[in-house]
Short mmCIF file of C-alpha atoms in Angstrom, two decimals:
data_model
loop_
_atom_site.label_atom_id
_atom_site.label_comp_id
_atom_site.label_asym_id
_atom_site.label_seq_id
_atom_site.Cartn_x
_atom_site.Cartn_y
_atom_site.Cartn_z
CA UNK A 20 26.20 2.73 12.27
CA UNK A 21 25.66 3.95 8.75
CA UNK A 22 23.47 6.83 9.97
CA UNK A 23 26.15 7.84 12.48
CA UNK A 24 28.65 8.12 9.66
CA UNK A 25 26.44 9.71 7.01
CA UNK A 26 24.23 12.16 8.94
CA UNK A 27 27.00 14.41 10.31
CA UNK A 28 28.46 14.75 6.80
CA UNK A 29 25.05 15.51 5.30
CA UNK A 30 24.44 18.09 8.03
CA UNK A 31 27.72 19.88 7.30
CA UNK A 32 27.08 19.86 3.56
CA UNK A 33 23.57 21.26 4.08
CA UNK A 34 24.83 24.00 6.39
CA UNK A 35 27.40 25.00 3.79
CA UNK A 36 24.77 25.03 1.06
CA UNK A 37 22.38 27.14 3.19
CA UNK A 38 25.00 29.87 3.58
CA UNK A 39 25.07 30.28 -0.20
CA UNK A 40 21.32 30.72 -0.59
CA UNK A 41 19.59 34.06 -1.02
CA UNK A 42 15.92 33.04 -1.10
CA UNK A 43 13.45 34.13 1.57
CA UNK A 44 13.19 30.60 2.91
CA UNK A 45 14.65 27.14 2.35
CA UNK A 46 12.81 23.86 2.50
CA UNK A 47 14.69 20.85 3.83
CA UNK A 48 13.14 17.49 3.04
CA UNK A 49 13.98 14.76 5.50
CA UNK A 50 12.39 11.40 6.16
CA UNK A 51 14.24 11.22 9.49
CA UNK A 52 13.72 14.77 10.68
CA UNK A 53 12.54 13.82 14.16
CA UNK A 54 14.58 10.64 14.53
CA UNK A 55 17.77 12.68 14.08
CA UNK A 56 16.48 15.67 16.10
CA UNK A 57 17.08 17.87 13.07
CA UNK A 58 13.65 19.44 13.63
CA UNK A 59 15.15 21.36 16.56
CA UNK A 60 17.31 23.35 14.13
CA UNK A 61 14.45 24.54 11.94
CA UNK A 62 12.23 27.61 12.20
CA UNK A 63 9.09 25.97 10.80
CA UNK A 64 8.01 22.42 10.09
CA UNK A 65 5.76 21.26 7.27
CA UNK A 66 4.46 17.74 7.81
CA UNK A 67 3.18 15.87 4.76
CA UNK A 68 0.88 13.05 5.79
CA UNK A 69 -0.81 10.29 3.82
CA UNK A 70 -2.70 7.18 4.86
CA UNK A 71 -0.44 4.14 5.28
CA UNK A 72 -2.06 2.17 2.47
CA UNK A 73 -1.45 5.02 0.02
CA UNK A 74 2.15 5.41 1.22
CA UNK A 75 2.76 1.71 0.70
CA UNK A 76 1.28 1.78 -2.82
CA UNK A 77 3.37 4.79 -3.79
CA UNK A 78 6.65 3.38 -2.53
CA UNK A 79 6.02 -0.03 -4.07
CA UNK A 80 5.41 1.62 -7.42
CA UNK A 81 8.25 4.16 -7.18
CA UNK A 82 10.94 1.83 -5.81
CA UNK A 83 9.72 -1.48 -7.22
CA UNK A 84 9.56 -2.95 -3.70
CA UNK A 85 7.23 -5.49 -2.19
CA UNK A 86 4.51 -4.50 0.24
CA UNK A 87 6.37 -6.36 3.00
CA UNK A 88 9.59 -4.44 2.34
CA UNK A 89 7.78 -1.11 2.51
CA UNK A 90 5.90 -2.10 5.67
CA UNK A 91 9.22 -2.95 7.32
CA UNK A 92 10.57 0.49 6.42
CA UNK A 93 7.44 2.24 7.69
CA UNK A 94 7.53 0.26 10.93
CA UNK A 95 11.01 1.67 11.60
CA UNK A 96 9.85 5.25 11.09
CA UNK A 97 8.24 7.53 13.60
CA UNK A 98 4.43 7.54 13.52
CA UNK A 99 3.32 10.78 11.81
CA UNK A 100 0.43 11.10 14.26
CA UNK A 101 2.89 11.31 17.15
CA UNK A 102 4.57 14.41 15.68
CA UNK A 103 1.51 16.27 14.39
CA UNK A 104 1.71 18.72 17.30
CA UNK A 105 5.31 19.55 16.34
CA UNK A 106 4.31 20.71 12.85
CA UNK A 107 3.55 24.32 12.00
CA UNK A 108 1.81 23.31 8.77
CA UNK A 109 0.26 20.00 7.74
CA UNK A 110 -0.39 18.86 4.19
CA UNK A 111 -2.70 15.88 3.88
CA UNK A 112 -1.60 14.11 0.72
CA UNK A 113 -4.50 11.70 0.46
CA UNK A 114 -5.33 11.91 -3.26
CA UNK A 115 -8.75 13.40 -2.44
CA UNK A 116 -7.71 17.03 -2.61
CA UNK A 117 -5.30 19.00 -4.76
CA UNK A 118 -1.85 19.66 -3.29
CA UNK A 119 -1.00 22.80 -5.23
CA UNK A 120 -3.43 25.13 -3.40
CA UNK A 121 -2.13 23.85 -0.06
CA UNK A 122 1.47 24.42 -1.10
CA UNK A 123 0.75 27.91 -2.44
CA UNK A 124 -1.02 28.84 0.81
CA UNK A 125 2.00 27.75 2.87
CA UNK A 126 4.35 29.54 0.46
CA UNK A 127 2.44 32.80 1.01
CA UNK A 128 2.52 32.32 4.78
CA UNK A 129 6.26 31.66 4.78
CA UNK A 130 6.92 34.71 2.60
CA UNK A 131 5.21 36.87 5.23
CA UNK A 132 7.64 35.80 7.96
#
């Protein structure tokens, strides 16, 4: 019920904000991009993926939550592997490679559009 109240208002606010922007592209971060079908309104999709164990560690540290709480949240989210084919660009955030070169590469690609 909360999502049904909040998401339409967030959508309207975002649309208003977008009209004021002058940059070549805008990035919209959304944890529920596919669950809310917002992905259908976007030109390109960047999917940031990380292994579940790393995601759990990060959220526990960031939000001071228990592993069980984070697992419950993750279990209610769409599986990133099921939407990989929907993404135009994928960033693997696995702590084994640097993110900045990946981000810069995508930035250059988006600037060419």
